[in-house]
Short mmCIF file of C-alpha atoms in Angstrom, two decimals:
data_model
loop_
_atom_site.label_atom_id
_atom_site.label_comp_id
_atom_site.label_asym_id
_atom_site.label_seq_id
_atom_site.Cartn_x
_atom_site.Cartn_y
_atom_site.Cartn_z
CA UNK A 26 13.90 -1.75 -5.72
CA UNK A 27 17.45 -1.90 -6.68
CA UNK A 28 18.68 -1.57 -10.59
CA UNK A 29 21.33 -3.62 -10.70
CA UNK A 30 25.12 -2.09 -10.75
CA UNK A 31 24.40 -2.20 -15.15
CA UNK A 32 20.95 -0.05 -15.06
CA UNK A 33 20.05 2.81 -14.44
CA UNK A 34 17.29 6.02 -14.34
CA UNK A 35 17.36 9.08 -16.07
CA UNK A 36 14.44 11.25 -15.68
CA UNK A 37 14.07 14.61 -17.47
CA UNK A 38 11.29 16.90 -17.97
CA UNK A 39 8.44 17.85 -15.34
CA UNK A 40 8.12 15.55 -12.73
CA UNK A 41 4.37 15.19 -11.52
CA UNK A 42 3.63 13.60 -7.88
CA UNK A 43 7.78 14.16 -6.21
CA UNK A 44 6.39 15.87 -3.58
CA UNK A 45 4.74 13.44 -1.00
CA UNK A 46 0.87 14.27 0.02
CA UNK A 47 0.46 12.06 2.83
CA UNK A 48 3.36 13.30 6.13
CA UNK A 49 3.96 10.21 8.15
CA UNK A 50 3.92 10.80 11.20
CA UNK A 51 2.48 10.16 14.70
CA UNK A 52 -0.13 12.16 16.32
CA UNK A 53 -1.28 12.36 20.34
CA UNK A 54 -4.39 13.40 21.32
CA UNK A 55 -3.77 16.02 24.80
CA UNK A 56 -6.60 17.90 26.47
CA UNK A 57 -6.19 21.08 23.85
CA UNK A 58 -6.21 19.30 20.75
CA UNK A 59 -4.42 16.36 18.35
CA UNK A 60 -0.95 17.05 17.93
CA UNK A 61 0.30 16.44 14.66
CA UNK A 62 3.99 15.12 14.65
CA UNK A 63 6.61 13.80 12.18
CA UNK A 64 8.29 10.34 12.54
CA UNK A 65 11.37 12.90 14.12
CA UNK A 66 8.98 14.61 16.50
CA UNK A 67 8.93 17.38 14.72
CA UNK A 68 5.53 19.77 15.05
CA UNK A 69 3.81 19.96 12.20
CA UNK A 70 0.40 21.31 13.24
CA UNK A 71 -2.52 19.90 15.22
CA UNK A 72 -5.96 19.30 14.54
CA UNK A 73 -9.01 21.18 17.04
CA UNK A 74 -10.35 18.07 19.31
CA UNK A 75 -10.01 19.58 22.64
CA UNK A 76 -10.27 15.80 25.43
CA UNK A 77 -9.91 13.75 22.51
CA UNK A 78 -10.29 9.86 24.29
CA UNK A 79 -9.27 8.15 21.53
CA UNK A 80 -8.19 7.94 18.13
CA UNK A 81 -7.09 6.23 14.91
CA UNK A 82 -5.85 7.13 11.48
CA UNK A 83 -7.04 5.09 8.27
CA UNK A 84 -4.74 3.48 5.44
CA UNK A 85 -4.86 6.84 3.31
CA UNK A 86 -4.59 9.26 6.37
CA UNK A 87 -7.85 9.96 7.53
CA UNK A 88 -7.70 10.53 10.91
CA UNK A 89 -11.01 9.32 13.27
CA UNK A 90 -11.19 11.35 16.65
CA UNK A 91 -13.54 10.43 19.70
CA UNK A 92 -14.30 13.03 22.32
CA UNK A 93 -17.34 11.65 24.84
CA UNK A 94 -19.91 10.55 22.20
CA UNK A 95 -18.72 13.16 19.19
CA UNK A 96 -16.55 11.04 16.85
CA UNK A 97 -14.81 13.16 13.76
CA UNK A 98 -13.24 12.53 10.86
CA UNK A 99 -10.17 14.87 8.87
CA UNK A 100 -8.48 14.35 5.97
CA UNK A 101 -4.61 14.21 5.50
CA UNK A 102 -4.80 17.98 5.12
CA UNK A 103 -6.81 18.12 8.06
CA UNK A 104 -10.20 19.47 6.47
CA UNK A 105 -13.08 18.16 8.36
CA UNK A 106 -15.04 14.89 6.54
CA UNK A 107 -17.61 14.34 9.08
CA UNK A 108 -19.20 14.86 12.50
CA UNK A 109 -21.23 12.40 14.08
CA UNK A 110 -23.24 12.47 17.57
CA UNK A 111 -23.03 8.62 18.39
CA UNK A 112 -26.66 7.75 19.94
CA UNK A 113 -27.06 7.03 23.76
CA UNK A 114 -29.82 6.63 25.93
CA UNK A 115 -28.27 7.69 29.07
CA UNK A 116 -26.63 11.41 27.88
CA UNK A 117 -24.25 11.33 30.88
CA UNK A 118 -23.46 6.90 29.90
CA UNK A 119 -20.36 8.43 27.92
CA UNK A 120 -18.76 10.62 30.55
CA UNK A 121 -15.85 11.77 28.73
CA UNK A 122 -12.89 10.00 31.40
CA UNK A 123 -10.97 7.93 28.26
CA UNK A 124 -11.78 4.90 29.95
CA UNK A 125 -13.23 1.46 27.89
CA UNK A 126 -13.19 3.45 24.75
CA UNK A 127 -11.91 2.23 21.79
CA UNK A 128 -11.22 3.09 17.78
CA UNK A 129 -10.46 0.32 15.21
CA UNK A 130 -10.39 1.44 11.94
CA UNK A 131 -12.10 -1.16 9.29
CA UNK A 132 -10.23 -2.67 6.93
CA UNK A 133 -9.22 -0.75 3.95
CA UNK A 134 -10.49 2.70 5.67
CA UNK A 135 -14.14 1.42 4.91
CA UNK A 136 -15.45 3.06 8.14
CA UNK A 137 -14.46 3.11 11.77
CA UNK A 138 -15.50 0.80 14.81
CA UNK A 139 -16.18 3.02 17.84
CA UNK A 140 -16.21 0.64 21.10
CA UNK A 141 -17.54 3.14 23.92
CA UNK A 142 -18.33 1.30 27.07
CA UNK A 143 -20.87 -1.72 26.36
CA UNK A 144 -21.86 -0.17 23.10
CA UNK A 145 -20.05 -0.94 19.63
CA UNK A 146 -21.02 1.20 16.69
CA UNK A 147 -19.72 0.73 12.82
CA UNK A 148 -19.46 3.92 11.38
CA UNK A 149 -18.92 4.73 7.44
CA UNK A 150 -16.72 6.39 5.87
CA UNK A 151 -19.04 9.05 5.60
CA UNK A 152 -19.62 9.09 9.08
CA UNK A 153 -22.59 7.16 9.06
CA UNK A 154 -24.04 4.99 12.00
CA UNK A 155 -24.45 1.40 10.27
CA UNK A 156 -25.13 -0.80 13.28
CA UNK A 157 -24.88 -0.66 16.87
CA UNK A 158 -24.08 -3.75 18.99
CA UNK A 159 -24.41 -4.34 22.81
CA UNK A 160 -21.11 -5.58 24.54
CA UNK A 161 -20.68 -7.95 27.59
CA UNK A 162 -18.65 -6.07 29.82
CA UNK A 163 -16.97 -2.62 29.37
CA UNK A 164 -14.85 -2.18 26.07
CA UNK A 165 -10.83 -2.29 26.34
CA UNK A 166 -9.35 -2.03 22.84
CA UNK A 167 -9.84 -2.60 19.72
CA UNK A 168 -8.07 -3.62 16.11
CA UNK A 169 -9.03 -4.94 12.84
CA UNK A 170 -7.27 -8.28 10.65
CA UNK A 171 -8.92 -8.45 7.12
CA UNK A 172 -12.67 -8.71 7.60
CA UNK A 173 -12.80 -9.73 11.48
CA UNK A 174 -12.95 -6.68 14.01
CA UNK A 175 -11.72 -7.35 17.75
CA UNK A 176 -12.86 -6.06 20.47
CA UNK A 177 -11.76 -6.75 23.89
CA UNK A 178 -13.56 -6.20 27.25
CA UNK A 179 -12.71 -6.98 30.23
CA UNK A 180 -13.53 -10.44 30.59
CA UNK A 181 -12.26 -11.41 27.07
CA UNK A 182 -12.39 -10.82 23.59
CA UNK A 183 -15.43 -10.57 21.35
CA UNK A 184 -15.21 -11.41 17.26
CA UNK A 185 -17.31 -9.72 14.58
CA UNK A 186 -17.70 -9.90 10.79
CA UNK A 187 -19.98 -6.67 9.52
CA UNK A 188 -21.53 -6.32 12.69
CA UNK A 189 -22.32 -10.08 13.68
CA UNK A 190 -20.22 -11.89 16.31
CA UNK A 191 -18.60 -14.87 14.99
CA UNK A 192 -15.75 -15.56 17.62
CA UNK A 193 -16.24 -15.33 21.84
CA UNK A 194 -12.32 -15.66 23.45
CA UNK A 195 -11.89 -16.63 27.06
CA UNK A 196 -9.17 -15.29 29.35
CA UNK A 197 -10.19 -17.03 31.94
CA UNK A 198 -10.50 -15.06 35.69
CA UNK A 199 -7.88 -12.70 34.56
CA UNK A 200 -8.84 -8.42 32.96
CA UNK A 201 -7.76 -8.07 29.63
CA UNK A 202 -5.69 -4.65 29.95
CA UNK A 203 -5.21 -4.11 26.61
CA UNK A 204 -4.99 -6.02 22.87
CA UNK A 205 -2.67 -5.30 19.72
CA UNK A 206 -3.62 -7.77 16.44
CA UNK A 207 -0.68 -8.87 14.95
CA UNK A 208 -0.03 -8.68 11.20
CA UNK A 209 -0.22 -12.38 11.17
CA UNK A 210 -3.92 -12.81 12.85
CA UNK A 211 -2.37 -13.71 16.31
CA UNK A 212 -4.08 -11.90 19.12
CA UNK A 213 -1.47 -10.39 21.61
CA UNK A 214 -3.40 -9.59 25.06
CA UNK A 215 -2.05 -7.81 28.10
CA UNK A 216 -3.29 -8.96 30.93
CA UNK A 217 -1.59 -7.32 33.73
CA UNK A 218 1.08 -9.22 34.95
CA UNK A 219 1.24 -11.80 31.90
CA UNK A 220 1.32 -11.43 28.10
CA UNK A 221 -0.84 -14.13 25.85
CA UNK A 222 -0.44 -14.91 21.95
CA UNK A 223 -3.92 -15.89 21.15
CA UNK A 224 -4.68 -17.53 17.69
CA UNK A 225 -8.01 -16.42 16.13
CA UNK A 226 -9.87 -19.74 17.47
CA UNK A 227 -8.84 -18.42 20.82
CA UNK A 228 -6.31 -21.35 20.96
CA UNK A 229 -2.75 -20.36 23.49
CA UNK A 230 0.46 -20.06 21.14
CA UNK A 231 2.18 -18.26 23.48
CA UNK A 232 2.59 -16.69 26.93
CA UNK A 233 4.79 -14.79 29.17
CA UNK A 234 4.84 -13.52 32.67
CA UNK A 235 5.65 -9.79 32.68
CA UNK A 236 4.06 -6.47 33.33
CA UNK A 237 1.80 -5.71 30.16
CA UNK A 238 -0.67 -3.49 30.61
CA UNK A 239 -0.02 -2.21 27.36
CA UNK A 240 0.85 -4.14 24.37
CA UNK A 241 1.34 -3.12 20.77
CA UNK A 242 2.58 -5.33 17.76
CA UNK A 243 5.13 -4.94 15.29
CA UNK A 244 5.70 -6.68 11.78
CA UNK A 245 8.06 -9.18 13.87
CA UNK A 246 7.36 -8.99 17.80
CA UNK A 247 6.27 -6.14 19.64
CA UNK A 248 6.52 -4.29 22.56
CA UNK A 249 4.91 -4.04 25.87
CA UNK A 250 4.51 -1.62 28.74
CA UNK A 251 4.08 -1.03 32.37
CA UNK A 252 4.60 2.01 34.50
CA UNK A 253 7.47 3.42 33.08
CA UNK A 254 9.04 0.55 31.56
CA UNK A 255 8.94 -1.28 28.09
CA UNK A 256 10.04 -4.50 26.93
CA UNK A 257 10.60 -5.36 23.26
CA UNK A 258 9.98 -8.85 22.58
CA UNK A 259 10.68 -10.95 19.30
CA UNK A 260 7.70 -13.11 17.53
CA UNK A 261 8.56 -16.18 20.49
CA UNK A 262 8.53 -13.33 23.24
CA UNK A 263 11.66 -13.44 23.90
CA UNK A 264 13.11 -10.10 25.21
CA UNK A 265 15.08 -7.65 22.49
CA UNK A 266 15.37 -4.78 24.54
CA UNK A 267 13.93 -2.95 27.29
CA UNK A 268 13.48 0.82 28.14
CA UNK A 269 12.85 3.19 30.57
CA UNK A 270 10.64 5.03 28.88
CA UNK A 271 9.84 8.15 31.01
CA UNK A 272 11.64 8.93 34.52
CA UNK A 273 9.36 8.35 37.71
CA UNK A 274 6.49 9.46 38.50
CA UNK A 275 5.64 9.51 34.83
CA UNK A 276 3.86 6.64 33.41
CA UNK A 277 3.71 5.45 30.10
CA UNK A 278 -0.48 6.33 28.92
CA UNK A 279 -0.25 4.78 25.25
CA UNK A 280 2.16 3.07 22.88
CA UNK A 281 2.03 2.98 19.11
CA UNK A 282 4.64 0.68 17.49
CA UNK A 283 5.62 0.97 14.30
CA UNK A 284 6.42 -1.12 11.10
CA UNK A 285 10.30 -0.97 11.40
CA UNK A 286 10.01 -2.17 14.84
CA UNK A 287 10.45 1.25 16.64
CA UNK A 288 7.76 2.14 19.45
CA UNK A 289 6.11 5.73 20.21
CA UNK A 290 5.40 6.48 24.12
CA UNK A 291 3.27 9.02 25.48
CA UNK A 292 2.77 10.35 28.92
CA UNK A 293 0.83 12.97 30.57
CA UNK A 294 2.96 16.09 29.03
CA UNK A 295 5.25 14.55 26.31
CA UNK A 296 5.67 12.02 23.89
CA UNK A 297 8.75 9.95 22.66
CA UNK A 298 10.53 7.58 19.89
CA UNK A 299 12.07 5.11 21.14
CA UNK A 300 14.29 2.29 18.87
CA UNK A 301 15.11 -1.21 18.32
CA UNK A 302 17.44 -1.23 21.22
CA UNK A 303 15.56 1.01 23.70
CA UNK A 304 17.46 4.26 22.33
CA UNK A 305 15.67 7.50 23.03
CA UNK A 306 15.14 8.44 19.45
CA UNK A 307 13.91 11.51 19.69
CA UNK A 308 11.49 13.25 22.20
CA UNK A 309 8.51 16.34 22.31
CA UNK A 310 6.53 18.23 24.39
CA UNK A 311 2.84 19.30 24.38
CA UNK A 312 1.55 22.13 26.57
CA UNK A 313 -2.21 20.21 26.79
CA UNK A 314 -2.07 17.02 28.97
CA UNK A 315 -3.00 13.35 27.91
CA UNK A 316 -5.63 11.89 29.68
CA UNK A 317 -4.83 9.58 32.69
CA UNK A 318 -6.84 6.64 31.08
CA UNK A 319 -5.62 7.60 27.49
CA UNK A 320 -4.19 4.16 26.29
CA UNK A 321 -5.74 4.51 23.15
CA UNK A 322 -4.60 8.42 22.15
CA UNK A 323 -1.26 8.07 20.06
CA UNK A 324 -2.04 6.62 16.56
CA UNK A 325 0.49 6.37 13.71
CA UNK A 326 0.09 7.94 10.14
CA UNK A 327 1.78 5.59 8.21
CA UNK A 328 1.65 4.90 4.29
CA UNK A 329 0.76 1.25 4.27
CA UNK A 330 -1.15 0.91 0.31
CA UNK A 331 0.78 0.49 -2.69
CA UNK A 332 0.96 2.75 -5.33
CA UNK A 333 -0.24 1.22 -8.86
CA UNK A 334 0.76 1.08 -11.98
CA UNK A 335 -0.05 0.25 -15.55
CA UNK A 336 1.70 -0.17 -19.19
CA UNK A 337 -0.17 2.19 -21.93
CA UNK A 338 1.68 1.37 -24.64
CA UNK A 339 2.72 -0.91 -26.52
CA UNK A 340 0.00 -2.77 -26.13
CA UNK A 341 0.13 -6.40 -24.97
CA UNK A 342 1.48 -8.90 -28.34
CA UNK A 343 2.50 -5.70 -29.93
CA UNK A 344 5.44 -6.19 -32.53
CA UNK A 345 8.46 -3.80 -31.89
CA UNK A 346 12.05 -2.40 -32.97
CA UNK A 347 14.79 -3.38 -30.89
CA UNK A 348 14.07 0.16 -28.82
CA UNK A 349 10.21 0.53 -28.06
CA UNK A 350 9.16 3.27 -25.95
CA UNK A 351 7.06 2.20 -22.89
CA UNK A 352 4.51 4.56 -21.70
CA UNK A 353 3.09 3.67 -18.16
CA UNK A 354 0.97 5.27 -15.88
CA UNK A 355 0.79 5.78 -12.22
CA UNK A 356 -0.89 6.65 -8.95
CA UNK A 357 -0.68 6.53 -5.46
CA UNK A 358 -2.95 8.04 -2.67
CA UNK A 359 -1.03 8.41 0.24
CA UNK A 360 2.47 9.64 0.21
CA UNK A 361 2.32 10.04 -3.13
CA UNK A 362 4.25 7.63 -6.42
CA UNK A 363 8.23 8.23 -6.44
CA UNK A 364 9.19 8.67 -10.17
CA UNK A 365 12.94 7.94 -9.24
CA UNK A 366 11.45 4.59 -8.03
CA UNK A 367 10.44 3.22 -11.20
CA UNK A 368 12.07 0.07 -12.24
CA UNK A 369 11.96 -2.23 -15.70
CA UNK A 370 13.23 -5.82 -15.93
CA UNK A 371 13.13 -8.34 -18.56
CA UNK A 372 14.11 -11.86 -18.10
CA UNK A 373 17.67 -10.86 -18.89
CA UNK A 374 17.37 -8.51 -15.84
CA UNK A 375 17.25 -5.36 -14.91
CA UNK A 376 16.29 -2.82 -18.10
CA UNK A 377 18.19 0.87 -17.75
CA UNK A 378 16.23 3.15 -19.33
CA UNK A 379 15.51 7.10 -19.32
CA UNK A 380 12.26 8.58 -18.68
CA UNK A 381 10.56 11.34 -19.04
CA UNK A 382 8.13 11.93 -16.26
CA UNK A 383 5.00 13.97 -16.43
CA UNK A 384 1.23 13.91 -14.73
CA UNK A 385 1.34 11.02 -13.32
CA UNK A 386 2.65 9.14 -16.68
CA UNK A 387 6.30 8.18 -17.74
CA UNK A 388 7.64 7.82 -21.04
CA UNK A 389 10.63 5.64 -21.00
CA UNK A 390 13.05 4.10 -23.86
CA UNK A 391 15.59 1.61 -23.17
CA UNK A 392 19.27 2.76 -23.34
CA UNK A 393 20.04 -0.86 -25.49
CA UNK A 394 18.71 -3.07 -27.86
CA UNK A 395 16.44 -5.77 -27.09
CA UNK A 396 17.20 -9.16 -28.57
CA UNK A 397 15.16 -10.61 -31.33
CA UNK A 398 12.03 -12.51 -30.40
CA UNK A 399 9.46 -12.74 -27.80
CA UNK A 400 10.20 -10.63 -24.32
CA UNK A 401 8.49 -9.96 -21.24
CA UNK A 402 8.90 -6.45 -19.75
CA UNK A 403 8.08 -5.77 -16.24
CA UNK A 404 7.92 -2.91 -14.30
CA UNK A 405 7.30 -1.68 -10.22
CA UNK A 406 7.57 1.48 -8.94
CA UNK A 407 7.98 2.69 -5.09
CA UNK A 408 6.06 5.50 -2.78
CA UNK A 409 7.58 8.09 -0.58
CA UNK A 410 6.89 6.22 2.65
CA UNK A 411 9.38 4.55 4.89
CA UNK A 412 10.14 1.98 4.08
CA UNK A 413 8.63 2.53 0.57
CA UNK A 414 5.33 0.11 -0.49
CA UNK A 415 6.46 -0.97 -3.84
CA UNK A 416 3.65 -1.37 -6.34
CA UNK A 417 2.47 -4.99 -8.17
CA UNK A 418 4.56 -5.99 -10.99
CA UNK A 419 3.11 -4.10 -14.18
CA UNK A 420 3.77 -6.57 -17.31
CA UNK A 421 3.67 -6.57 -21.27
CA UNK A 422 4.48 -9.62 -23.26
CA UNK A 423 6.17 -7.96 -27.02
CA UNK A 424 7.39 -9.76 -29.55
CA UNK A 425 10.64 -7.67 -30.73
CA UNK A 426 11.71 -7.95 -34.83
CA UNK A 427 14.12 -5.19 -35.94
CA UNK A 428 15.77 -7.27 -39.22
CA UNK A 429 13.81 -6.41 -42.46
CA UNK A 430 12.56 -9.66 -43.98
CA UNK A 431 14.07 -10.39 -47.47
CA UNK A 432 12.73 -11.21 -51.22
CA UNK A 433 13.40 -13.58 -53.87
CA UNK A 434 12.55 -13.80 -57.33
CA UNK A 435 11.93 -16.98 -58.80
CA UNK A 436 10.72 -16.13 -62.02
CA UNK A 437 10.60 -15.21 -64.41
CA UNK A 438 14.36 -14.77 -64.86
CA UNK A 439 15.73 -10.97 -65.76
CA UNK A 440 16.40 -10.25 -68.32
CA UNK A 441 13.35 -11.70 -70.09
CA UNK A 442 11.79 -10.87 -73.66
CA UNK A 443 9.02 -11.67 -74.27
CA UNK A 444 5.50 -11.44 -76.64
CA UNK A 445 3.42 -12.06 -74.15
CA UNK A 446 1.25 -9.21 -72.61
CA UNK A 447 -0.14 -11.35 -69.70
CA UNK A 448 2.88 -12.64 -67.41
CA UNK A 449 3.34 -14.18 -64.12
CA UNK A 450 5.71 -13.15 -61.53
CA UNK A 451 6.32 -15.85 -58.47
CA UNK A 452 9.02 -16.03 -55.53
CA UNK A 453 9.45 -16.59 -51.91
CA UNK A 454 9.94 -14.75 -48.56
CA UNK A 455 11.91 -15.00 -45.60
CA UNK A 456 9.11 -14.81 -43.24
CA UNK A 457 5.81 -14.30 -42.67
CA UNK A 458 4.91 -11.03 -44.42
CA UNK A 459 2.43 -9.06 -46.51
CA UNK A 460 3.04 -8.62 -49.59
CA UNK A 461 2.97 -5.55 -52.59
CA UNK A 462 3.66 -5.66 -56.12
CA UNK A 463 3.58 -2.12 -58.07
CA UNK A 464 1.46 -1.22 -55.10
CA UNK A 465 -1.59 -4.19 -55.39
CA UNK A 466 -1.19 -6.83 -52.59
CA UNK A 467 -0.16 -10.13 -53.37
CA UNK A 468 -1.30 -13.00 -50.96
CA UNK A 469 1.90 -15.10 -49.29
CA UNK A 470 1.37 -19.04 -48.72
CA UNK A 471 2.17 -20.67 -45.63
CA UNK A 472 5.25 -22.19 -47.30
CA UNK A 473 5.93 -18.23 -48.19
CA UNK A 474 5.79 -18.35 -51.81
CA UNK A 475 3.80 -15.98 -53.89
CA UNK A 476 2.75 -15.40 -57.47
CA UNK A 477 1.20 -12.32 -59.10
CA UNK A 478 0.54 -11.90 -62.70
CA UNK A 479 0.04 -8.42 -64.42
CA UNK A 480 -0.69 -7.54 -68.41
CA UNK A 481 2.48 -5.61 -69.49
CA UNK A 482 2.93 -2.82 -72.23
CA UNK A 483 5.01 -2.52 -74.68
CA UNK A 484 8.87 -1.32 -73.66
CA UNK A 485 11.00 -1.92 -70.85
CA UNK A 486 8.79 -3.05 -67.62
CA UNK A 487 10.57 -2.55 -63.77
CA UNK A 488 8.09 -4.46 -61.53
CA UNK A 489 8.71 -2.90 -57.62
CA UNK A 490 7.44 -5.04 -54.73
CA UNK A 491 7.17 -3.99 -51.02
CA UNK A 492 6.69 -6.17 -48.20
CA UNK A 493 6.17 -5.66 -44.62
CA UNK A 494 6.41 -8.62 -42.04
CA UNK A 495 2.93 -9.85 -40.58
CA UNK A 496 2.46 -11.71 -37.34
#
């Protein structure tokens, strides 16, 4: 959200919302507890699920945690939301091994999908059980595009829309291993020693032969995993990069890609970053161990909503000087709204300005003049997260008018004596206008003339008129 090599932002005063909320990070669920990591690796604290089989972190950082049939819910700041005993008829059916479990949060953090074994729950927000669905075979994975959960099992992939199932996908003889839903729809499905690109009809776009037992998309590819190895593969799966991601005997349990294209590994005792080209990024270990089974226990707490943002004032048609101050509001729930971020434009391009930033509001005036006439003023600004989610286009139409319109007198002519007590005055305007004579209004024709007559006194008269411009 560049401002041009002309523009620029000066912000003074108390800045409200600088400091982000939300910590992006990546967290790994061990046999102790959730580790709580930065995008660096860097410890930043850990939430208290000891055997934690799964879990999944919603758009605004609530994180969703599944130990055996207990699934839990924290906020950002890790304060328990809720704590739900999933129903089973069998109490040992859910032995706690992190096998066919599954976490999908629903689209725009509305709830959670919990996929334990043939069972598939939809959970609230509040952590409330709002249907339960039998599976065909054992649950795999799980992920979420729009409205349509996914859930794979091991003989393929199941559809559902608020609980009903609206799409059954065939893999043929082969065990789905594990699925990752593209940002595009597009299914990617590891099936052991081949990779698939479903579309959502279930119709091939693409395959490879490779070891993918775990898969996990990015906003351009994404990156699968076998043993020890990965493989970074563009949109046509063709191969970017590869990695050896831990030395033997350590296998790779989970991978969580993220939106720049970089993948997270864990294994049994440590997790790390690895980049585009298969760099070791940075690395960290935990003193609790993953779970053997644990494909599904890294999960990335990424700012992917928008902040928003609104014009106050002036209000939309509003009629301005050549300098009008803007007053816009903002707010953001995750990482929190970047003042510094806020941009103006106009048609003309990119509108410097200096602000003055307080409590989730900005007050900004232009540093120059706007031209005469009607102008449209936009305005975006920018989160903390990386890379930054840049807010919808806030606009105002104005209508901008800094010259003073101008009066003539038509008649009568000055000086005039006269005997008559009842005279009339008349002239024209430059514009549109309202008009006052010695302080009574005067109406203006469309052709801007005017007339006004007024009973005068004996002695020398001064008639004063005052006009404002009208639109």
């Amino acid at each position: 959200m560049a401002l041009g090599a002309v523009a620029g932002l000066a912000l003074a005063g108390a800045v409200a919302l600088a400091t982000p909320r939300l910590e992006e990070g990546v967290l790994v669920a061990t046999s102790d507890a959730i580790e709580e990591y930065s995008i660096a690796l860097d410890e930043l604290g850990e939430l208290p699920v000891e055997g934690a089989s799964a879990i999944a972190v919603a758009p605004y950082g609530t994180t969703w945690a599944l130990s055996g049939r207990r699934l839990r819910s924290f906020a950002a700041d890790g304060t328990l939301l809720s704590d739900t005993l999933l129903p089973s008829a069998d109490e040992d059916d859910y032995e706690d091994s992190g096998e066919h479990v599954a976490l999908a949060v629903i689209s725009d953090g509305a709830g959670v999908a919990v996929a334990l074994r043939r069972d598939l729950f939809l959970v609230s927000a509040a952590g409330d059980v709002i249907s339960e669905v039998a599976l065909p075979h054992h649950a795999v994975a799980a992920g979420t595009h729009g409205a349509r959960l996914w859930v794979a099992h091991e003989k393929g992939i199941a559809g559902f829309e608020d609980g009903v199932l609206v799409a059954n996908l065939s893999v043929g003889t082969k065990k789905v291993q594990d699925l990752s839903v593209a940002e595009s729809g597009d299914l990617w499905v590891a099936l052991g020693k081949e990779l698939r690109v479903l579309s959502p009809a279930g119709v091939l776009l693409r395959s490879r032969t490779s070891d993918a037992d775990l898969v996990s998309t990015t906003a351009d590819g994404g990156w699968i995993g076998a043993a020890s190895t990965m493989t970074r593969l563009d949109a046509a799966l063709q191969t970017l990069a590869t990695a050896t991601a831990f030395p033997n005997p350590s296998k790779i349990l989970s991978l969580a890609a993220d939106s720049r294209g970089s993948v997270f590994a864990a294994a049994k005792t440590r997790i790390r970053h690895i980049g585009l080209a298969g760099e070791l990024l940075a690395e960290a270990a935990f003193e609790g161990n993953a779970k053997v089974k644990a494909q599904h226990a890294v999960a990335l707490r990424l700012d992917r909503v928008a902040p928003s943002l609104v014009f106050l004032q002036p209000l939309p048609g509003s009629c301005t000087g050549s300098r009008p101050i803007f007053l816009v509001a903002f707010q953001d729930a995750g990482t929190g709204a970047d003042p510094a971020s806020l941009s103006f434009t106009t048609s003309e391009g990119p509108l410097a300005t200096t602000c003055t930033v307080i409590d989730g509001q900005a007050s900004c005036v232009p540093l120059s003049d706007f031209t005469e006439g009607a102008v449209v003023v936009s305005a975006t600004i920018a989160d903390f997260a990386s890379p930054p989610n840049v807010s919808a286009p806030a606009v105002v139409a104005l209508f901008v008018d800094s010259i003073a319109p101008s009066i003539q007198l038509s008649s009568p002519a000055p000086p005039e004596l006269t005997n008559i007590a009842l005279l009339s005055f008349g002239g024209t305007v430059s514009e549109p206008a309202t008009l006052t004579v010695n302080g009574t209004p005067v109406p203006v024709s469309d052709d801007l003339t005017w007339n006004f007559t007024t009973t005068l006194v004996e002695g020398a008269i001064g008639e004063q008129s005052r006009f404002h411009e009208q639109f």
